[in-house]
PDB file of N, CA and C in Angstrom:
ATOM      1  N   MET A   1     -11.613  35.340  -3.280  1.00 53.00           N
ATOM      2  CA  MET A   1     -11.532  34.393  -4.537  1.00 53.00           C
ATOM      3  C   MET A   1     -10.622  32.856  -4.721  1.00 53.00           C
ATOM      4  N   SER A   2      -9.265  33.595  -4.310  1.00 51.00           N
ATOM      5  CA  SER A   2      -8.073  33.756  -5.117  1.00 51.00           C
ATOM      6  C   SER A   2      -7.719  31.597  -4.768  1.00 51.00           C
ATOM      7  N   LYS A   3      -7.750  32.183  -3.407  1.00 53.00           N
ATOM      8  CA  LYS A   3      -8.008  30.171  -2.576  1.00 53.00           C
ATOM      9  C   LYS A   3      -9.135  29.599  -3.259  1.00 53.00           C
ATOM     10  N   CYS A   4     -10.294  29.718  -3.981  1.00 51.00           N
ATOM     11  CA  CYS A   4     -11.258  28.650  -4.509  1.00 51.00           C
ATOM     12  C   CYS A   4     -10.799  28.653  -5.820  1.00 51.00           C
ATOM     13  N   LYS A   5      -9.751  29.834  -6.546  1.00 50.00           N
ATOM     14  CA  LYS A   5      -9.317  29.610  -7.280  1.00 50.00           C
ATOM     15  C   LYS A   5      -8.247  28.319  -6.976  1.00 50.00           C
ATOM     16  N   GLY A   6      -6.603  28.514  -7.041  1.00 45.00           N
ATOM     17  CA  GLY A   6      -6.030  27.826  -6.497  1.00 45.00           C
ATOM     18  C   GLY A   6      -6.114  26.182  -6.140  1.00 45.00           C
ATOM     19  N   ALA A   7      -7.627  26.527  -5.433  1.00 42.00           N
ATOM     20  CA  ALA A   7      -8.170  25.506  -4.924  1.00 42.00           C
ATOM     21  C   ALA A   7      -8.495  24.462  -5.772  1.00 42.00           C
ATOM     22  N   ARG A   8      -8.975  24.344  -6.105  1.00 45.00           N
ATOM     23  CA  ARG A   8      -9.808  23.704  -8.009  1.00 45.00           C
ATOM     24  C   ARG A   8      -9.079  23.675  -8.902  1.00 45.00           C
ATOM     25  N   LEU A   9      -7.648  23.919  -8.998  1.00 39.00           N
ATOM     26  CA  LEU A   9      -6.297  23.316 -10.009  1.00 39.00           C
ATOM     27  C   LEU A   9      -5.096  22.385  -9.398  1.00 39.00           C
ATOM     28  N   LEU A  10      -4.986  22.765  -7.915  1.00 37.00           N
ATOM     29  CA  LEU A  10      -4.664  21.690  -7.356  1.00 37.00           C
ATOM     30  C   LEU A  10      -5.261  20.669  -6.572  1.00 37.00           C
ATOM     31  N   VAL A  11      -6.496  19.652  -6.435  1.00 38.00           N
ATOM     32  CA  VAL A  11      -7.366  19.320  -6.826  1.00 38.00           C
ATOM     33  C   VAL A  11      -7.194  18.391  -7.692  1.00 38.00           C
ATOM     34  N   PRO A  12      -7.588  18.838  -8.847  1.00 39.00           N
ATOM     35  CA  PRO A  12      -6.989  17.699 -10.184  1.00 39.00           C
ATOM     36  C   PRO A  12      -5.195  17.651 -10.404  1.00 39.00           C
ATOM     37  N   ALA A  13      -4.839  18.609  -9.725  1.00 38.00           N
ATOM     38  CA  ALA A  13      -3.405  17.498 -10.119  1.00 38.00           C
ATOM     39  C   ALA A  13      -3.007  17.619  -8.329  1.00 38.00           C
ATOM     40  N   ILE A  14      -3.829  17.298  -7.205  1.00 37.00           N
ATOM     41  CA  ILE A  14      -3.708  16.204  -6.383  1.00 37.00           C
ATOM     42  C   ILE A  14      -4.045  14.278  -6.400  1.00 37.00           C
ATOM     43  N   VAL A  15      -5.479  14.164  -7.681  1.00 37.00           N
ATOM     44  CA  VAL A  15      -5.960  13.514  -8.179  1.00 37.00           C
ATOM     45  C   VAL A  15      -5.035  12.735  -9.188  1.00 37.00           C
ATOM     46  N   SER A  16      -4.868  13.342  -9.930  1.00 39.00           N
ATOM     47  CA  SER A  16      -3.511  12.841 -11.071  1.00 39.00           C
ATOM     48  C   SER A  16      -1.973  11.790 -10.464  1.00 39.00           C
ATOM     49  N   ALA A  17      -1.638  12.793  -9.406  1.00 40.00           N
ATOM     50  CA  ALA A  17      -0.453  12.689  -9.500  1.00 40.00           C
ATOM     51  C   ALA A  17      -0.566  10.942  -8.222  1.00 40.00           C
ATOM     52  N   GLY A  18      -1.733  10.487  -7.803  1.00 41.00           N
ATOM     53  CA  GLY A  18      -1.872   9.581  -7.218  1.00 41.00           C
ATOM     54  C   GLY A  18      -1.996   8.676  -8.618  1.00 41.00           C
ATOM     55  N   PHE A  19      -2.937   9.070  -9.583  1.00 36.00           N
ATOM     56  CA  PHE A  19      -2.893   7.632 -10.157  1.00 36.00           C
ATOM     57  C   PHE A  19      -2.065   7.540 -11.249  1.00 36.00           C
ATOM     58  N   ALA A  20      -0.541   8.837 -11.276  1.00 42.00           N
ATOM     59  CA  ALA A  20       0.785   8.720 -11.983  1.00 42.00           C
ATOM     60  C   ALA A  20       1.061   7.183 -11.946  1.00 42.00           C
ATOM     61  N   GLY A  21       1.682   6.800 -10.651  1.00 40.00           N
ATOM     62  CA  GLY A  21       2.470   5.335 -10.888  1.00 40.00           C
ATOM     63  C   GLY A  21       1.274   4.833 -11.316  1.00 40.00           C
ATOM     64  N   THR A  22       0.481   3.651 -11.905  1.00 37.00           N
ATOM     65  CA  THR A  22      -0.139   3.159 -11.921  1.00 37.00           C
ATOM     66  C   THR A  22      -0.594   2.336 -13.310  1.00 37.00           C
ATOM     67  N   SER A  23       0.013   3.944 -15.058  1.00 36.00           N
ATOM     68  CA  SER A  23       0.180   2.760 -15.774  1.00 36.00           C
ATOM     69  C   SER A  23       0.375   2.498 -16.150  1.00 36.00           C
ATOM     70  N   PHE A  24       2.022   1.278 -15.916  1.00 39.00           N
ATOM     71  CA  PHE A  24       2.104   0.753 -16.250  1.00 39.00           C
ATOM     72  C   PHE A  24       1.488  -0.972 -15.138  1.00 39.00           C
ATOM     73  N   ALA A  25       1.816  -0.450 -14.101  1.00 41.00           N
ATOM     74  CA  ALA A  25       0.379  -1.726 -13.737  1.00 41.00           C
ATOM     75  C   ALA A  25      -0.760  -2.763 -15.150  1.00 41.00           C
ATOM     76  N   VAL A  26      -0.725  -0.711 -15.279  1.00 44.00           N
ATOM     77  CA  VAL A  26      -2.870  -1.432 -15.889  1.00 44.00           C
ATOM     78  C   VAL A  26      -2.402  -2.431 -17.697  1.00 44.00           C
ATOM     79  N   ASP A  27      -0.565  -1.557 -17.257  1.00 48.00           N
ATOM     80  CA  ASP A  27       0.100  -2.297 -18.844  1.00 48.00           C
ATOM     81  C   ASP A  27       0.224  -4.267 -18.564  1.00 48.00           C
ATOM     82  N   GLN A  28       0.615  -4.252 -17.414  1.00 45.00           N
ATOM     83  CA  GLN A  28       0.271  -6.211 -17.329  1.00 45.00           C
ATOM     84  C   GLN A  28      -0.171  -6.637 -16.436  1.00 45.00           C
ATOM     85  N   ALA A  29      -0.555  -7.788 -17.322  1.00 53.00           N
ATOM     86  CA  ALA A  29      -1.881  -8.340 -16.666  1.00 53.00           C
ATOM     87  C   ALA A  29      -1.021  -8.844 -15.469  1.00 53.00           C
ATOM     88  N   PRO A  30      -2.230  -9.617 -14.486  1.00 50.00           N
ATOM     89  CA  PRO A  30      -2.685 -10.446 -13.355  1.00 50.00           C
ATOM     90  C   PRO A  30      -1.772 -11.331 -13.237  1.00 50.00           C
ATOM     91  N   GLY A  31      -0.703 -11.285 -12.158  1.00 54.00           N
ATOM     92  CA  GLY A  31       0.132 -12.014 -11.785  1.00 54.00           C
ATOM     93  C   GLY A  31       1.055 -12.770 -12.947  1.00 54.00           C
ATOM     94  N   ASP A  32       1.317 -11.227 -13.725  1.00 59.00           N
ATOM     95  CA  ASP A  32       2.969 -11.044 -14.845  1.00 59.00           C
ATOM     96  C   ASP A  32       3.559 -10.174 -14.166  1.00 59.00           C
ATOM     97  N   VAL A  33       4.087  -9.877 -12.190  1.00 58.00           N
ATOM     98  CA  VAL A  33       4.896  -9.831 -11.291  1.00 58.00           C
ATOM     99  C   VAL A  33       6.416 -10.940 -12.160  1.00 58.00           C
ATOM    100  N   PRO A  34       7.717 -11.114 -13.101  1.00 81.00           N
ATOM    101  CA  PRO A  34       9.166 -10.938 -12.550  1.00 81.00           C
ATOM    102  C   PRO A  34       9.156 -11.726 -11.275  1.00 81.00           C
ATOM    103  N   VAL A  35       9.257 -13.557 -11.791  1.00 90.00           N
ATOM    104  CA  VAL A  35       9.724 -14.241 -10.693  1.00 90.00           C
ATOM    105  C   VAL A  35      10.015 -14.017  -9.860  1.00 90.00           C
ATOM    106  N   ASP A  36      11.850 -13.807 -11.112  1.00 90.00           N
ATOM    107  CA  ASP A  36      12.692 -13.031  -9.692  1.00 90.00           C
ATOM    108  C   ASP A  36      12.584 -11.695  -8.856  1.00 90.00           C
ATOM    109  N   SER A  37      11.803 -10.827  -9.634  1.00 92.00           N
ATOM    110  CA  SER A  37      11.230  -9.324  -8.147  1.00 92.00           C
ATOM    111  C   SER A  37      11.193 -10.043  -7.348  1.00 92.00           C
ATOM    112  N   ASP A  38       9.418 -10.861  -7.638  1.00 92.00           N
ATOM    113  CA  ASP A  38       9.025 -11.821  -6.001  1.00 92.00           C
ATOM    114  C   ASP A  38       9.958 -11.905  -5.397  1.00 92.00           C
ATOM    115  N   LEU A  39      10.946 -13.832  -6.144  1.00 95.00           N
ATOM    116  CA  LEU A  39      12.016 -13.732  -4.712  1.00 95.00           C
ATOM    117  C   LEU A  39      12.877 -13.360  -4.179  1.00 95.00           C
ATOM    118  N   THR A  40      13.297 -11.790  -5.350  1.00 95.00           N
ATOM    119  CA  THR A  40      14.589 -11.124  -4.929  1.00 95.00           C
ATOM    120  C   THR A  40      13.671  -9.926  -2.837  1.00 95.00           C
ATOM    121  N   ALA A  41      13.214 -10.281  -3.244  1.00 95.00           N
ATOM    122  CA  ALA A  41      11.957  -9.837  -2.051  1.00 95.00           C
ATOM    123  C   ALA A  41      12.185 -10.277  -1.218  1.00 95.00           C
ATOM    124  N   VAL A  42      11.592 -11.501  -1.055  1.00 95.00           N
ATOM    125  CA  VAL A  42      11.390 -12.826  -0.423  1.00 95.00           C
ATOM    126  C   VAL A  42      12.319 -13.178   0.334  1.00 95.00           C
ATOM    127  N   ILE A  43      13.321 -12.864  -0.125  1.00 96.00           N
ATOM    128  CA  ILE A  43      14.720 -13.409   0.271  1.00 96.00           C
ATOM    129  C   ILE A  43      15.659 -12.444   1.539  1.00 96.00           C
ATOM    130  N   ALA A  44      14.701 -10.888   0.758  1.00 96.00           N
ATOM    131  CA  ALA A  44      15.547  -9.767   2.071  1.00 96.00           C
ATOM    132  C   ALA A  44      13.957  -9.466   3.225  1.00 96.00           C
ATOM    133  N   LEU A  45      12.947  -9.915   2.762  1.00 95.00           N
ATOM    134  CA  LEU A  45      12.092 -10.003   3.735  1.00 95.00           C
ATOM    135  C   LEU A  45      12.544 -11.368   4.494  1.00 95.00           C
ATOM    136  N   GLN A  46      13.165 -12.576   4.304  1.00 95.00           N
ATOM    137  CA  GLN A  46      13.765 -12.923   5.594  1.00 95.00           C
ATOM    138  C   GLN A  46      15.263 -12.277   6.089  1.00 95.00           C
ATOM    139  N   GLY A  47      16.180 -11.834   5.771  1.00 95.00           N
ATOM    140  CA  GLY A  47      16.835 -11.043   5.965  1.00 95.00           C
ATOM    141  C   GLY A  47      18.530 -11.650   5.600  1.00 95.00           C
ATOM    142  N   LEU A  48      18.339 -12.066   4.584  1.00 96.00           N
ATOM    143  CA  LEU A  48      19.228 -12.553   4.272  1.00 96.00           C
ATOM    144  C   LEU A  48      20.013 -11.835   2.957  1.00 96.00           C
ATOM    145  N   PRO A  49      21.251 -11.670   3.016  1.00 95.00           N
ATOM    146  CA  PRO A  49      22.131 -11.080   2.161  1.00 95.00           C
ATOM    147  C   PRO A  49      21.199 -12.535   0.641  1.00 95.00           C
ATOM    148  N   CYS A  50      21.771 -10.635  -0.553  1.00 94.00           N
ATOM    149  CA  CYS A  50      21.563 -11.094  -1.913  1.00 94.00           C
ATOM    150  C   CYS A  50      21.963  -9.741  -2.861  1.00 94.00           C
ATOM    151  N   GLY A  51      20.486  -9.109  -2.708  1.00 92.00           N
ATOM    152  CA  GLY A  51      20.849  -7.715  -3.586  1.00 92.00           C
ATOM    153  C   GLY A  51      19.873  -8.440  -4.358  1.00 92.00           C
ATOM    154  N   LYS A  52      19.434  -8.607  -5.437  1.00 95.00           N
ATOM    155  CA  LYS A  52      18.977  -8.918  -6.223  1.00 95.00           C
ATOM    156  C   LYS A  52      19.612 -10.465  -7.272  1.00 95.00           C
ATOM    157  N   VAL A  53      18.002 -10.911  -7.260  1.00 96.00           N
ATOM    158  CA  VAL A  53      18.110 -12.456  -8.264  1.00 96.00           C
ATOM    159  C   VAL A  53      18.263 -12.224  -8.916  1.00 96.00           C
ATOM    160  N   ILE A  54      19.583 -12.756  -9.860  1.00 95.00           N
ATOM    161  CA  ILE A  54      19.599 -13.271 -11.964  1.00 95.00           C
ATOM    162  C   ILE A  54      18.895 -13.757 -12.311  1.00 95.00           C
ATOM    163  N   GLU A  55      18.441 -15.050 -11.080  1.00 94.00           N
ATOM    164  CA  GLU A  55      18.478 -16.421 -12.209  1.00 94.00           C
ATOM    165  C   GLU A  55      17.501 -16.963 -11.730  1.00 94.00           C
ATOM    166  N   ALA A  56      16.295 -17.751 -11.735  1.00 94.00           N
ATOM    167  CA  ALA A  56      15.671 -18.371 -11.207  1.00 94.00           C
ATOM    168  C   ALA A  56      14.081 -19.319 -11.970  1.00 94.00           C
ATOM    169  N   ARG A  57      14.890 -21.023 -11.134  1.00 94.00           N
ATOM    170  CA  ARG A  57      14.517 -21.682 -12.223  1.00 94.00           C
ATOM    171  C   ARG A  57      13.800 -22.855 -10.483  1.00 94.00           C
ATOM    172  N   GLN A  58      12.767 -22.388 -11.480  1.00 93.00           N
ATOM    173  CA  GLN A  58      11.727 -23.127 -10.848  1.00 93.00           C
ATOM    174  C   GLN A  58      11.209 -24.698 -11.085  1.00 93.00           C
ATOM    175  N   GLN A  59      11.268 -25.856  -9.975  1.00 94.00           N
ATOM    176  CA  GLN A  59      11.615 -27.317  -9.902  1.00 94.00           C
ATOM    177  C   GLN A  59      10.460 -27.770  -9.011  1.00 94.00           C
ATOM    178  N   GLY A  60       9.185 -27.114  -9.470  1.00 91.00           N
ATOM    179  CA  GLY A  60       8.151 -27.346  -8.604  1.00 91.00           C
ATOM    180  C   GLY A  60       7.130 -26.129  -7.883  1.00 91.00           C
ATOM    181  N   THR A  61       5.626 -27.165  -7.838  1.00 91.00           N
ATOM    182  CA  THR A  61       4.466 -25.483  -8.642  1.00 91.00           C
ATOM    183  C   THR A  61       5.022 -24.837  -6.691  1.00 91.00           C
ATOM    184  N   ASP A  62       5.485 -23.628  -6.587  1.00 92.00           N
ATOM    185  CA  ASP A  62       6.120 -22.906  -5.982  1.00 92.00           C
ATOM    186  C   ASP A  62       6.823 -23.070  -4.812  1.00 92.00           C
ATOM    187  N   ASP A  63       8.180 -23.734  -5.770  1.00 95.00           N
ATOM    188  CA  ASP A  63       9.855 -23.897  -5.259  1.00 95.00           C
ATOM    189  C   ASP A  63      10.267 -23.373  -6.008  1.00 95.00           C
ATOM    190  N   TYR A  64      11.294 -22.743  -5.950  1.00 95.00           N
ATOM    191  CA  TYR A  64      12.326 -21.819  -6.891  1.00 95.00           C
ATOM    192  C   TYR A  64      13.847 -22.420  -6.007  1.00 95.00           C
ATOM    193  N   LEU A  65      14.397 -21.986  -7.078  1.00 97.00           N
ATOM    194  CA  LEU A  65      16.669 -22.300  -7.080  1.00 97.00           C
ATOM    195  C   LEU A  65      16.825 -21.086  -7.242  1.00 97.00           C
ATOM    196  N   ALA A  66      17.140 -20.063  -6.137  1.00 96.00           N
ATOM    197  CA  ALA A  66      17.268 -18.397  -6.941  1.00 96.00           C
ATOM    198  C   ALA A  66      18.446 -18.719  -7.085  1.00 96.00           C
ATOM    199  N   THR A  67      19.504 -17.604  -7.235  1.00 96.00           N
ATOM    200  CA  THR A  67      20.834 -17.457  -7.976  1.00 96.00           C
ATOM    201  C   THR A  67      20.622 -16.459  -7.805  1.00 96.00           C
ATOM    202  N   CYS A  68      21.641 -15.381  -6.194  1.00 96.00           N
ATOM    203  CA  CYS A  68      22.139 -13.886  -6.497  1.00 96.00           C
ATOM    204  C   CYS A  68      22.776 -12.986  -7.125  1.00 96.00           C
ATOM    205  N   GLU A  69      22.562 -12.645  -6.666  1.00 96.00           N
ATOM    206  CA  GLU A  69      23.451 -10.954  -7.738  1.00 96.00           C
ATOM    207  C   GLU A  69      25.010 -11.528  -6.758  1.00 96.00           C
ATOM    208  N   ASP A  70      25.579 -11.908  -5.897  1.00 95.00           N
ATOM    209  CA  ASP A  70      26.138 -11.495  -5.045  1.00 95.00           C
ATOM    210  C   ASP A  70      26.648 -13.185  -4.692  1.00 95.00           C
ATOM    211  N   GLY A  71      25.941 -13.764  -5.932  1.00 95.00           N
ATOM    212  CA  GLY A  71      26.908 -15.369  -5.986  1.00 95.00           C
ATOM    213  C   GLY A  71      26.402 -16.362  -5.123  1.00 95.00           C
ATOM    214  N   HIS A  72      25.684 -16.113  -4.067  1.00 96.00           N
ATOM    215  CA  HIS A  72      24.687 -16.918  -2.605  1.00 96.00           C
ATOM    216  C   HIS A  72      23.484 -17.046  -3.250  1.00 96.00           C
ATOM    217  N   ARG A  73      23.091 -18.390  -2.649  1.00 97.00           N
ATOM    218  CA  ARG A  73      21.575 -19.182  -3.817  1.00 97.00           C
ATOM    219  C   ARG A  73      20.651 -19.085  -2.739  1.00 97.00           C
ATOM    220  N   TYR A  74      19.893 -19.419  -3.284  1.00 97.00           N
ATOM    221  CA  TYR A  74      18.782 -20.225  -1.456  1.00 97.00           C
ATOM    222  C   TYR A  74      17.262 -20.656  -2.835  1.00 97.00           C
ATOM    223  N   ARG A  75      16.637 -22.236  -1.985  1.00 97.00           N
ATOM    224  CA  ARG A  75      15.539 -22.870  -2.345  1.00 97.00           C
ATOM    225  C   ARG A  75      14.842 -21.985  -1.848  1.00 97.00           C
ATOM    226  N   VAL A  76      12.700 -21.172  -2.308  1.00 96.00           N
ATOM    227  CA  VAL A  76      12.327 -20.584  -2.082  1.00 96.00           C
ATOM    228  C   VAL A  76      11.159 -20.954  -2.523  1.00 96.00           C
ATOM    229  N   PHE A  77      10.533 -22.072  -1.618  1.00 96.00           N
ATOM    230  CA  PHE A  77       9.627 -23.001  -1.620  1.00 96.00           C
ATOM    231  C   PHE A  77       8.664 -22.380  -0.381  1.00 96.00           C
ATOM    232  N   VAL A  78       6.861 -23.369  -0.746  1.00 95.00           N
ATOM    233  CA  VAL A  78       6.665 -23.064   0.263  1.00 95.00           C
ATOM    234  C   VAL A  78       6.122 -25.089   0.800  1.00 95.00           C
ATOM    235  N   ASN A  79       5.670 -24.659   2.585  1.00 95.00           N
ATOM    236  CA  ASN A  79       5.782 -25.519   2.150  1.00 95.00           C
ATOM    237  C   ASN A  79       4.588 -26.413   2.929  1.00 95.00           C
ATOM    238  N   THR A  80       4.312 -26.659   3.416  1.00 94.00           N
ATOM    239  CA  THR A  80       3.266 -27.859   3.764  1.00 94.00           C
ATOM    240  C   THR A  80       1.774 -27.471   4.245  1.00 94.00           C
ATOM    241  N   ASP A  81       2.652 -26.036   5.379  1.00 96.00           N
ATOM    242  CA  ASP A  81       1.741 -25.629   6.023  1.00 96.00           C
ATOM    243  C   ASP A  81       1.324 -23.510   5.618  1.00 96.00           C
ATOM    244  N   GLY A  82       1.623 -23.598   4.377  1.00 95.00           N
ATOM    245  CA  GLY A  82       1.473 -22.816   4.105  1.00 95.00           C
ATOM    246  C   GLY A  82       2.924 -21.476   3.519  1.00 95.00           C
ATOM    247  N   ARG A  83       3.212 -22.135   4.704  1.00 95.00           N
ATOM    248  CA  ARG A  83       4.787 -20.959   5.117  1.00 95.00           C
ATOM    249  C   ARG A  83       5.593 -20.725   3.998  1.00 95.00           C
ATOM    250  N   VAL A  84       5.672 -20.074   3.537  1.00 95.00           N
ATOM    251  CA  VAL A  84       6.816 -19.763   2.449  1.00 95.00           C
ATOM    252  C   VAL A  84       8.157 -19.712   3.948  1.00 95.00           C
ATOM    253  N   VAL A  85       9.248 -20.886   3.118  1.00 96.00           N
ATOM    254  CA  VAL A  85      10.387 -21.072   3.708  1.00 96.00           C
ATOM    255  C   VAL A  85      11.723 -20.417   2.525  1.00 96.00           C
ATOM    256  N   VAL A  86      12.578 -19.954   3.584  1.00 97.00           N
ATOM    257  CA  VAL A  86      14.360 -20.104   2.380  1.00 97.00           C
ATOM    258  C   VAL A  86      14.924 -20.136   2.493  1.00 97.00           C
ATOM    259  N   GLU A  87      15.553 -21.232   2.202  1.00 97.00           N
ATOM    260  CA  GLU A  87      17.194 -22.001   2.688  1.00 97.00           C
ATOM    261  C   GLU A  87      17.626 -22.137   1.694  1.00 97.00           C
ATOM    262  N   LYS A  88      19.188 -21.242   2.391  1.00 96.00           N
ATOM    263  CA  LYS A  88      20.063 -22.157   1.861  1.00 96.00           C
ATOM    264  C   LYS A  88      20.895 -22.701   1.122  1.00 96.00           C
ATOM    265  N   ARG A  89      21.626 -22.153  -0.186  1.00 94.00           N
ATOM    266  CA  ARG A  89      22.288 -23.794  -0.564  1.00 94.00           C
ATOM    267  C   ARG A  89      24.014 -23.563  -0.733  1.00 94.00           C
ATOM    268  N   ASP A  90      24.251 -24.184  -1.053  1.00 83.00           N
ATOM    269  CA  ASP A  90      25.792 -24.329  -1.295  1.00 83.00           C
ATOM    270  C   ASP A  90      26.232 -23.902  -2.808  1.00 83.00           C
TER     271      ASP A  90
END
């Protein structure tokens, strides 16, 4: 009987833990992820040095100039094939 009681207490704890991180996402509307965070992730996925994007200027639709905390600058855009491209800028 103690195993059953322990399981009844454990299940709500697991379910609660699974939803613990969702409250922040609920507060933000879809698409409200900061552009700086997205650009930081895209640059990192390309294996380029950056650290964190500290400034982003939109140059057109799906076209940004990102400045990183380490001084690197990149143009991040979607090409005509629909692929995300990261170009180093001087």
